[in-house]
Short mmCIF file of C-alpha atoms and ligand atoms in Angstrom, two decimals:
data_model
loop_
_atom_site.label_atom_id
_atom_site.label_comp_id
_atom_site.label_asym_id
_atom_site.label_seq_id
_atom_site.Cartn_x
_atom_site.Cartn_y
_atom_site.Cartn_z
CA MET A 650 7.92 108.26 97.15
CA GLU A 651 6.38 105.16 96.25
CA ILE A 652 3.93 105.56 92.95
CA ASN A 653 1.04 103.58 92.99
CA LEU A 654 -1.10 101.90 90.28
CA PRO A 655 -3.54 103.88 88.36
CA LYS A 656 -7.07 103.53 89.63
CA GLY A 657 -8.72 100.20 88.10
CA THR A 658 -5.37 98.41 87.31
CA HIS A 659 -3.58 95.41 88.91
CA ASP A 660 -0.45 93.37 89.05
CA VAL A 661 -0.73 89.81 88.22
CA ILE A 662 2.18 88.35 90.43
CA LEU A 663 3.47 85.08 91.92
CA ASP A 664 0.78 82.51 92.35
CA GLU A 665 -1.55 84.45 90.59
CA ALA A 666 0.63 84.94 87.72
CA ARG A 667 0.98 81.01 87.43
CA ALA A 668 -2.50 80.71 87.63
CA TYR A 669 -3.72 83.26 84.96
CA ASP A 670 -0.99 81.28 82.60
CA ARG A 671 -2.64 77.99 83.38
CA ILE A 672 -6.21 79.59 82.72
CA GLU A 673 -4.95 80.86 79.29
CA THR A 674 -3.43 77.45 78.70
CA VAL A 675 -6.60 75.58 79.24
CA PHE A 676 -8.57 78.31 76.94
CA LYS A 677 -6.20 77.90 74.15
CA ALA A 678 -6.03 74.19 74.77
CA ALA A 679 -10.06 74.27 74.16
CA ALA A 680 -9.88 76.45 71.25
CA ASP A 681 -7.40 74.15 69.65
CA LEU A 682 -9.58 71.22 70.09
CA TYR A 683 -11.99 73.03 67.86
CA GLY A 684 -9.53 74.02 65.14
CA PHE A 685 -9.11 77.73 66.15
CA ASN A 686 -5.78 79.49 65.45
CA GLU A 687 -4.37 82.27 67.19
CA MET A 688 -4.46 85.90 65.89
CA ARG A 689 -2.28 88.94 67.74
CA THR A 690 -3.50 92.51 66.88
CA PRO A 691 -2.26 95.79 68.23
CA VAL A 692 -3.48 97.15 71.75
CA ILE A 693 -3.76 100.71 69.73
CA GLU A 694 -6.56 101.10 66.72
CA HIS A 695 -7.95 103.99 65.02
CA THR A 696 -10.77 105.37 67.24
CA GLU A 697 -13.05 105.05 64.18
CA LEU A 698 -12.66 101.27 64.35
CA PHE A 699 -14.75 101.01 67.58
CA VAL A 700 -17.07 103.61 66.83
CA ARG A 701 -18.03 101.84 63.75
CA SER A 702 -18.10 98.29 65.29
CA VAL A 703 -18.69 98.44 68.95
CA GLY A 704 -21.22 101.28 68.00
CA ASP A 705 -22.03 104.84 69.04
CA SER A 706 -25.03 103.89 71.14
CA SER A 707 -23.04 101.55 73.27
CA ASP A 708 -21.82 102.66 76.90
CA ILE A 709 -18.27 101.46 75.90
CA VAL A 710 -18.01 104.13 72.95
CA ARG A 711 -20.16 106.86 74.69
CA LYS A 712 -18.14 107.02 77.79
CA GLU A 713 -15.50 104.06 78.48
CA MET A 714 -12.75 104.36 75.98
CA TYR A 715 -8.93 105.52 76.50
CA THR A 716 -8.93 107.85 73.46
CA PHE A 717 -5.94 110.13 72.84
CA LYS A 718 -4.18 112.10 70.00
CA ASP A 719 -0.91 110.85 68.87
CA LYS A 720 1.90 112.81 68.05
CA GLY A 721 0.69 112.84 64.61
CA ASP A 722 -2.62 114.19 65.39
CA ARG A 723 -4.34 110.91 64.85
CA SER A 724 -7.38 109.60 67.11
CA ILE A 725 -6.17 106.57 68.68
CA THR A 726 -7.92 104.19 71.24
CA LEU A 727 -6.70 101.65 73.48
CA ARG A 728 -8.86 98.55 72.56
CA PRO A 729 -11.87 98.21 74.78
CA GLU A 730 -12.46 94.73 73.51
CA LEU A 731 -10.73 92.40 70.89
CA THR A 732 -13.37 91.58 68.35
CA ALA A 733 -13.16 94.78 66.30
CA GLY A 734 -9.17 94.34 65.77
CA ILE A 735 -9.60 90.67 64.81
CA MET A 736 -12.38 91.82 62.07
CA ARG A 737 -10.12 94.64 60.96
CA SER A 738 -7.34 92.10 60.56
CA ILE A 739 -9.52 89.75 58.52
CA VAL A 740 -10.33 92.53 56.28
CA ASN A 741 -7.08 94.11 55.78
CA ASN A 742 -5.39 90.82 55.25
CA LYS A 743 -8.22 89.53 52.79
CA LEU A 744 -8.16 86.18 54.91
CA TYR A 745 -11.57 85.51 53.72
CA ALA A 746 -10.28 85.02 50.08
CA THR A 747 -7.10 83.11 50.98
CA GLN A 748 -8.10 81.11 53.68
CA ASP A 749 -10.76 78.39 54.04
CA LEU A 750 -14.13 79.62 55.69
CA PRO A 751 -14.91 79.59 58.66
CA LEU A 752 -12.05 81.76 59.61
CA LYS A 753 -11.52 80.27 63.40
CA ALA A 754 -9.50 82.62 65.34
CA TYR A 755 -8.50 83.10 69.14
CA TYR A 756 -7.17 85.89 70.89
CA VAL A 757 -5.81 86.67 74.56
CA GLY A 758 -4.79 89.91 75.89
CA PRO A 759 -5.47 93.23 77.52
CA ALA A 760 -8.39 95.50 76.94
CA PHE A 761 -9.34 98.98 78.53
CA ARG A 762 -12.41 100.72 79.53
CA TYR A 763 -13.02 103.67 81.58
CA GLU A 764 -15.54 102.32 83.98
CA ARG A 765 -15.95 102.72 87.67
CA PRO A 766 -13.80 99.99 89.17
CA GLN A 767 -15.61 97.22 91.27
CA LEU A 768 -15.70 93.74 92.15
CA GLY A 769 -14.70 91.87 89.04
CA ARG A 770 -14.45 95.28 87.09
CA TYR A 771 -11.00 96.81 86.36
CA ARG A 772 -9.94 99.62 83.60
CA GLN A 773 -7.35 97.36 82.24
CA PHE A 774 -8.43 93.59 82.16
CA ASN A 775 -7.54 90.55 80.19
CA GLN A 776 -9.68 88.64 77.61
CA PHE A 777 -9.67 85.41 75.88
CA GLY A 778 -12.13 84.99 73.10
CA VAL A 779 -12.67 83.22 70.09
CA GLU A 780 -14.32 84.09 66.29
CA ALA A 781 -15.74 81.99 63.75
CA VAL A 782 -16.30 84.16 60.61
CA GLY A 783 -17.84 83.02 57.23
CA VAL A 784 -20.46 80.28 57.76
CA THR A 785 -24.20 81.16 58.40
CA SER A 786 -25.19 77.96 59.65
CA PRO A 787 -26.61 77.74 63.26
CA TYR A 788 -24.51 74.69 63.75
CA SER A 789 -21.64 77.41 63.93
CA ASP A 790 -23.38 79.45 66.59
CA ALA A 791 -24.04 76.07 68.71
CA GLU A 792 -20.21 75.04 68.07
CA VAL A 793 -19.16 78.45 69.49
CA ILE A 794 -21.30 78.33 72.39
CA MET A 795 -20.15 74.81 73.39
CA LEU A 796 -16.33 75.62 72.97
CA GLY A 797 -17.04 78.32 75.77
CA PHE A 798 -18.95 76.00 77.83
CA ASN A 799 -16.51 73.31 77.62
CA ALA A 800 -13.52 75.39 78.08
CA LEU A 801 -14.91 76.65 81.37
CA LYS A 802 -15.75 72.91 82.24
CA MET A 803 -12.03 72.16 81.45
CA LEU A 804 -11.01 74.91 83.99
CA GLY A 805 -13.00 73.08 87.03
CA PHE A 806 -16.41 74.91 86.75
CA GLU A 807 -19.38 72.80 87.32
CA ASP A 808 -23.03 74.41 87.14
CA ILE A 809 -22.18 76.79 84.62
CA THR A 810 -25.28 78.88 84.10
CA LEU A 811 -25.66 79.65 80.27
CA LYS A 812 -28.05 82.72 79.61
CA ILE A 813 -29.24 82.89 75.96
CA ASN A 814 -31.63 85.01 73.76
CA THR A 815 -31.90 85.96 70.38
CA LEU A 816 -32.05 89.57 68.95
CA GLY A 817 -33.88 88.25 65.92
CA ASP A 818 -32.54 89.69 62.39
CA GLU A 819 -32.94 93.46 61.35
CA ALA A 820 -36.40 93.21 60.57
CA SER A 821 -37.46 91.76 63.80
CA ARG A 822 -35.40 94.02 65.79
CA ASN A 823 -36.69 97.34 64.02
CA ASN A 824 -40.33 96.02 64.61
CA TYR A 825 -39.50 95.39 68.43
CA ARG A 826 -37.93 98.75 68.73
CA VAL A 827 -41.27 100.49 67.46
CA ALA A 828 -42.96 98.41 70.19
CA LEU A 829 -40.43 99.35 72.83
CA LYS A 830 -40.53 102.79 72.16
CA GLU A 831 -44.50 102.81 72.24
CA TYR A 832 -44.07 101.13 75.78
CA PHE A 833 -41.38 103.19 77.27
CA ALA A 834 -42.89 106.52 76.14
CA HIS A 835 -45.42 106.18 78.97
CA HIS A 836 -42.88 105.47 81.63
CA LEU A 837 -39.70 107.54 80.67
CA GLU A 838 -40.48 110.39 82.98
CA GLY A 839 -39.47 108.19 85.90
CA MET A 840 -36.60 106.52 84.49
CA CYS A 841 -32.82 106.99 85.02
CA GLU A 842 -30.94 109.65 82.79
CA ASP A 843 -29.09 106.83 80.87
CA CYS A 844 -32.32 105.23 79.91
CA LYS A 845 -33.65 108.57 78.65
CA VAL A 846 -30.50 108.50 76.17
CA ARG A 847 -30.90 104.79 75.36
CA TYR A 848 -34.44 105.42 74.48
CA GLU A 849 -33.20 107.81 71.72
CA VAL A 850 -30.20 106.04 70.51
CA ASN A 851 -31.38 102.31 71.20
CA PRO A 852 -34.22 101.58 73.09
CA LEU A 853 -33.24 97.91 73.36
CA ARG A 854 -30.49 98.93 75.77
CA ILE A 855 -33.10 99.92 78.24
CA LEU A 856 -33.61 96.09 78.82
CA ASP A 857 -30.16 95.97 80.30
CA CYS A 858 -30.65 98.68 82.85
CA LYS A 859 -29.63 97.89 86.40
CA VAL A 860 -31.47 100.35 88.27
CA PRO A 861 -34.08 98.51 90.42
CA GLU A 862 -36.96 100.91 89.80
CA ASP A 863 -36.04 100.78 86.11
CA GLN A 864 -36.10 96.89 86.28
CA LYS A 865 -39.69 96.86 87.36
CA ILE A 866 -40.83 98.98 84.45
CA VAL A 867 -38.83 96.45 82.12
CA GLU A 868 -40.85 93.63 83.55
CA GLY A 869 -43.96 94.75 81.87
CA ALA A 870 -42.32 95.59 78.45
CA PRO A 871 -43.01 93.73 75.37
CA LYS A 872 -41.03 90.44 74.53
CA MET A 873 -38.63 90.09 71.85
CA SER A 874 -39.90 86.55 71.40
CA ASN A 875 -43.25 88.01 69.90
CA TYR A 876 -41.50 90.08 67.27
CA LEU A 877 -39.36 87.50 65.63
CA SER A 878 -39.89 86.77 62.07
CA PRO A 879 -40.45 82.80 61.41
CA GLU A 880 -36.96 82.70 60.05
CA ALA A 881 -35.27 84.35 63.23
CA LYS A 882 -37.49 82.21 65.22
CA ASP A 883 -36.36 78.89 63.43
CA ARG A 884 -32.59 79.55 63.65
CA PHE A 885 -32.88 80.31 67.46
CA ASP A 886 -34.83 77.07 67.75
CA ALA A 887 -32.16 75.05 65.84
CA ILE A 888 -29.38 76.38 68.25
CA LEU A 889 -31.37 75.44 71.23
CA ALA A 890 -32.17 72.10 69.81
CA LEU A 891 -28.60 71.36 69.22
CA LEU A 892 -27.85 72.30 73.02
CA ASP A 893 -30.52 69.99 74.21
CA ALA A 894 -28.92 67.33 72.21
CA PHE A 895 -25.66 67.67 73.75
CA SER A 896 -27.08 68.01 77.30
CA VAL A 897 -25.83 71.64 77.74
CA PRO A 898 -27.97 73.37 80.06
CA TYR A 899 -29.17 76.79 79.48
CA GLU A 900 -31.79 79.46 80.85
CA ILE A 901 -33.49 81.76 78.04
CA ASP A 902 -33.37 85.49 79.18
CA GLU A 903 -35.36 87.86 77.02
CA ASN A 904 -33.58 90.73 78.74
CA LEU A 905 -30.11 89.82 77.67
CA VAL A 906 -29.32 92.28 75.09
CA ARG A 907 -25.50 92.78 75.53
CA GLY A 908 -23.66 95.97 75.63
CA LEU A 909 -21.96 95.95 72.04
CA ASP A 910 -24.02 97.10 68.76
CA TYR A 911 -22.93 94.61 66.46
CA TYR A 912 -25.02 91.64 67.60
CA SER A 913 -27.88 90.14 65.84
CA HIS A 914 -29.59 86.48 66.41
CA VAL A 915 -28.14 84.81 69.31
CA VAL A 916 -26.43 86.25 72.20
CA PHE A 917 -25.20 84.64 75.30
CA GLU A 918 -23.48 84.70 78.78
CA TYR A 919 -21.77 82.35 81.04
CA HIS A 920 -22.54 82.96 84.67
CA TYR A 921 -21.10 81.00 87.80
CA THR A 922 -22.00 81.57 91.37
CA THR A 923 -19.45 80.36 94.16
CA LYS A 924 -20.16 78.12 96.93
CA LYS A 925 -19.73 81.33 99.12
CA GLY A 926 -22.34 83.03 96.82
CA VAL A 927 -19.90 84.97 95.24
CA ASN A 928 -21.26 86.29 91.50
CA VAL A 929 -19.00 88.65 89.55
CA GLY A 930 -21.38 89.12 86.51
CA ALA A 931 -20.86 87.34 83.39
CA MET A 932 -17.49 85.27 83.12
CA GLY A 933 -17.94 85.38 79.39
CA ALA A 934 -20.20 86.48 76.79
CA GLY A 935 -20.70 86.58 72.95
CA GLY A 936 -23.16 86.22 70.27
CA HIS A 937 -23.61 86.18 66.63
CA TYR A 938 -23.08 89.08 64.10
CA ASP A 939 -24.13 89.71 60.42
CA ASN A 940 -22.69 93.11 59.46
CA LEU A 941 -19.35 93.45 61.14
CA ILE A 942 -17.09 92.61 58.43
CA SER A 943 -19.01 94.24 55.92
CA ASP A 944 -19.32 97.74 57.98
CA LEU A 945 -15.30 97.72 58.05
CA GLY A 946 -15.26 97.43 54.38
CA GLY A 947 -15.19 93.59 53.90
CA PRO A 948 -17.62 91.24 52.21
CA ALA A 949 -20.87 90.20 53.77
CA LEU A 950 -19.84 87.61 56.04
CA SER A 951 -21.61 86.73 59.39
CA GLY A 952 -19.90 85.51 62.31
CA VAL A 953 -20.10 84.32 66.00
CA GLY A 954 -17.63 84.72 69.04
CA PHE A 955 -17.36 85.04 72.52
CA ALA A 956 -15.05 86.66 75.28
CA CYS A 957 -14.11 85.62 78.70
CA GLY A 958 -12.79 87.60 81.36
CA ILE A 959 -9.58 86.26 82.81
CA GLU A 960 -9.87 88.27 85.92
CA ARG A 961 -13.49 86.88 86.61
CA VAL A 962 -12.66 83.34 85.81
CA TYR A 963 -9.43 83.55 88.33
CA ALA A 964 -11.65 85.21 91.08
CA LEU A 965 -14.36 82.53 90.96
CA LEU A 966 -11.72 79.57 90.62
CA LYS A 967 -9.97 81.01 93.74
CA ASP A 968 -13.11 81.45 95.65
CA ASP A 969 -14.06 77.74 95.11
CA GLU A 970 -10.46 76.61 95.53
CA LEU A 971 -10.36 75.35 92.01
CA LEU A 972 -6.86 76.66 91.13
CA VAL A 973 -4.60 73.92 90.64
CA ASP A 974 -0.69 73.79 90.08
CA THR A 975 -0.26 77.37 91.09
CA LYS A 976 2.65 76.88 93.68
CA GLU A 977 6.17 77.28 92.54
CA THR A 978 8.06 73.94 92.11
CA THR A 979 11.79 73.46 90.83
CA ASP A 980 13.53 69.80 90.63
CA PHE A 981 16.91 70.68 92.51
CA TYR A 982 18.13 73.11 94.94
CA VAL A 983 21.67 73.19 95.04
CA MET A 984 23.23 74.15 98.63
CA PRO A 985 26.88 74.92 98.33
CA MET A 986 28.16 74.90 101.86
CA GLY A 987 31.01 77.98 101.61
CA GLU A 988 32.94 79.77 98.90
CA GLU A 989 34.83 76.72 97.30
CA ALA A 990 31.79 74.93 96.99
CA LEU A 991 30.11 77.45 95.20
CA GLN A 992 32.44 76.53 92.39
CA ASP A 993 31.45 73.11 92.09
CA GLY A 994 27.63 73.92 92.82
CA PHE A 995 27.62 76.30 90.06
CA MET A 996 28.75 73.69 87.85
CA VAL A 997 26.64 71.03 88.91
CA GLY A 998 23.53 73.57 88.31
CA ALA A 999 24.67 74.19 84.90
CA ALA A 1000 24.97 70.51 84.13
CA LEU A 1001 21.28 69.80 85.40
CA ARG A 1002 19.96 72.80 83.73
CA ALA A 1003 21.61 71.57 80.35
CA ALA A 1004 20.23 67.96 80.98
CA GLY A 1005 16.70 69.79 81.14
CA TYR A 1006 16.18 69.67 85.05
CA ARG A 1007 14.84 72.92 86.76
CA THR A 1008 17.53 73.95 89.01
CA GLU A 1009 18.24 76.74 91.47
CA VAL A 1010 21.74 77.28 93.16
CA CYS A 1011 22.06 79.11 96.05
CA LEU A 1012 24.65 81.67 95.19
CA GLU A 1013 24.81 83.68 98.58
CA ASN A 1014 26.91 81.93 101.63
CA LYS A 1015 24.06 81.01 103.66
CA ASN A 1016 24.02 78.44 106.66
CA PHE A 1017 22.11 74.94 105.83
CA LYS A 1018 18.98 75.91 107.80
CA THR A 1019 18.42 78.90 105.72
CA MET A 1020 19.38 77.11 102.45
CA PHE A 1021 16.91 74.24 103.41
CA LYS A 1022 14.09 76.59 104.01
CA ARG A 1023 14.66 78.23 100.49
CA ALA A 1024 14.61 74.77 99.10
CA GLU A 1025 11.22 74.01 100.64
CA ARG A 1026 9.67 77.30 99.53
CA LYS A 1027 11.17 76.86 95.84
CA GLY A 1028 8.87 73.53 95.83
CA SER A 1029 12.13 71.54 95.19
CA ARG A 1030 11.98 67.96 94.83
CA PHE A 1031 15.53 67.18 95.66
CA ALA A 1032 18.20 69.19 97.55
CA ILE A 1033 21.89 68.82 96.51
CA ILE A 1034 24.36 69.61 99.32
CA ILE A 1035 28.09 70.26 98.56
CA GLY A 1036 30.47 70.58 101.44
CA ASP A 1037 34.19 70.12 102.04
CA ASP A 1038 33.82 66.28 102.12
CA GLU A 1039 31.85 66.32 98.82
CA ILE A 1040 34.38 68.46 97.01
CA LYS A 1041 37.09 66.05 98.19
CA THR A 1042 35.48 62.88 96.96
CA GLU A 1043 33.79 64.59 94.04
CA THR A 1044 30.26 63.46 95.17
CA VAL A 1045 27.27 65.22 96.13
CA THR A 1046 24.70 64.48 99.07
CA MET A 1047 21.28 64.38 97.70
CA LYS A 1048 18.08 64.82 99.79
CA ASN A 1049 14.63 63.80 98.66
CA MET A 1050 12.55 66.62 100.23
CA ALA A 1051 9.36 64.71 100.63
CA THR A 1052 10.86 61.52 102.19
CA GLN A 1053 13.85 63.01 104.05
CA GLU A 1054 16.07 60.18 102.38
CA GLN A 1055 19.52 60.93 101.93
CA PHE A 1056 22.05 59.28 99.27
CA LYS A 1057 25.43 60.20 97.83
CA VAL A 1058 26.15 60.48 94.06
CA ALA A 1059 29.32 60.90 92.47
CA TYR A 1060 29.83 64.02 90.04
CA GLY A 1061 30.17 61.81 87.08
CA ASP A 1062 26.98 60.01 87.75
CA LEU A 1063 24.64 62.95 88.26
CA ILE A 1064 22.56 63.22 85.18
CA ALA A 1065 22.05 59.42 85.20
CA LYS A 1066 20.97 59.52 88.61
CA ALA A 1067 18.70 62.54 88.01
CA ASP A 1068 17.23 60.66 84.97
CA GLU A 1069 16.50 57.37 87.35
CA LEU A 1070 15.04 59.85 89.86
CA PHE A 1071 12.59 61.42 87.58
CA ASP A 1072 11.80 58.10 85.38
CA LEU A 1073 10.88 56.57 88.74
CA GLU A 1074 8.44 59.45 89.78
CA ASP A 1075 6.96 59.60 86.46
CA GLU A 1076 6.28 55.83 86.89
CA GLU A 1077 4.79 56.21 90.29
CA HIS A 1078 2.54 59.01 89.02
CA HIS A 1079 1.50 56.58 86.09
CA HIS A 1080 0.59 53.96 88.40
CA HIS A 1081 -1.41 56.37 90.52
CA HIS A 1082 -3.49 57.17 87.31
CA GLU A 1083 -4.03 53.73 86.65
CA GLU A 1084 -5.49 52.64 89.76
P1 AMP B 1043 -18.12 92.02 76.82
O1 AMP B 1043 -16.68 92.47 75.99
O2 AMP B 1043 -18.37 93.44 77.28
O3 AMP B 1043 -19.15 91.35 76.19
O4 AMP B 1043 -17.22 91.14 78.16
C1 AMP B 1043 -16.91 89.88 77.85
C2 AMP B 1043 -16.49 89.45 79.04
O5 AMP B 1043 -15.11 90.43 79.47
C3 AMP B 1043 -17.36 89.73 80.28
O6 AMP B 1043 -18.13 88.74 80.57
C4 AMP B 1043 -16.08 89.52 81.52
O7 AMP B 1043 -15.70 88.44 81.94
C5 AMP B 1043 -15.08 90.53 80.62
N1 AMP B 1043 -15.07 92.06 81.18
C6 AMP B 1043 -15.77 93.12 80.57
N2 AMP B 1043 -15.48 94.20 81.20
C7 AMP B 1043 -14.72 93.60 82.23
C8 AMP B 1043 -13.98 94.85 83.23
N3 AMP B 1043 -13.95 96.12 83.08
N4 AMP B 1043 -13.17 94.07 84.02
C9 AMP B 1043 -13.09 92.93 84.13
N5 AMP B 1043 -13.42 91.87 83.25
C10 AMP B 1043 -14.41 92.38 82.33
#
């Protein structure tokens, strides 16, 4: 009997795997432009890490974590996001003391949340993200917001919507919470069960409620902007001014509060709607944090970061036909006609690979038509045919798959010919670029 995937998981295979690889490569290149270095942390962490950072009022910690006891009776959790592990590593390794600040790290890898699977929502998904830790300047916030925006542009997205808001400092938030509690106290009766819990643990979360009736009530709620301290307002305005100066378009969304407890000051999300009208929710999201490092036992350093969901980015690029270079390609496909020819074909293949050419040799005894089809499916630039005549004369017949042009090459001249062919092609490409 076949065994199926666990609910909410998916295989990444074939063209999709190539697309994922390219998406990650572009994200890494963007992060590299800004001086970020990679960090790789474990998929499993102590449960306590997420309780302390993501926070016990968040949906993630309250109901979405994959938590289990290991054989040593320790509570272990599959990471629901990657920021917490990065912060733990910075503290454990005292990177703040040995490296220049800001610490700039990027990461990519799987995260796990026990959510209801739906469009763009999986139980195992992949995130790419960055964190800049240790500078308080609003320039750092602006830099990270622009990095995410530019990375998404490099991937091919135009018309990205950047939603942005500020949660202010702790004093601003405390005042605002009091005002929200006062307001929602009169409406709580008719609101969803989740909101009743949110009211008790963190009333800011109610602003994020997706239930339509509750949203109407949220519309009448007090606005954060009226509760900001002058410093918090200045900080937000400074970031917006930088975005204006670099023509990064944004929409202020006062109900944007994010689902993780560690944020303060600026929070943001990147959205995109495809030409067919598909919107999978935020492609990426992030914000500024003040207490994350100190809550994990490190010094009082603030930071800023975002995470993008690779699955969502892929789905949107695909829907708008913005995926490039996902078809398989190879340089040479070697077609030996018969058992004896395979011996020579195997040698030819080895020699081409040793010279750096991507080469596949057909190892089965197939007829010409079948092998030619395979060469096409492989995206081969040239086919190399070896039959009885070729063995006798120690030459191969080479066929340009695009032009169908055929020519003979002596065994001894193969690599020189390959170099010539690919130099020529590169030059042609070059001319196209220059035109
Ligand atoms: P968050 O860590 O919740 O701020 O999410 C950051 C980004 O990760 C989101 O904008 C999504 O692109 C992606 N993401 C979060 N949860 C999921 C999920 N369950 N499935 C797929 N992508 C997700």
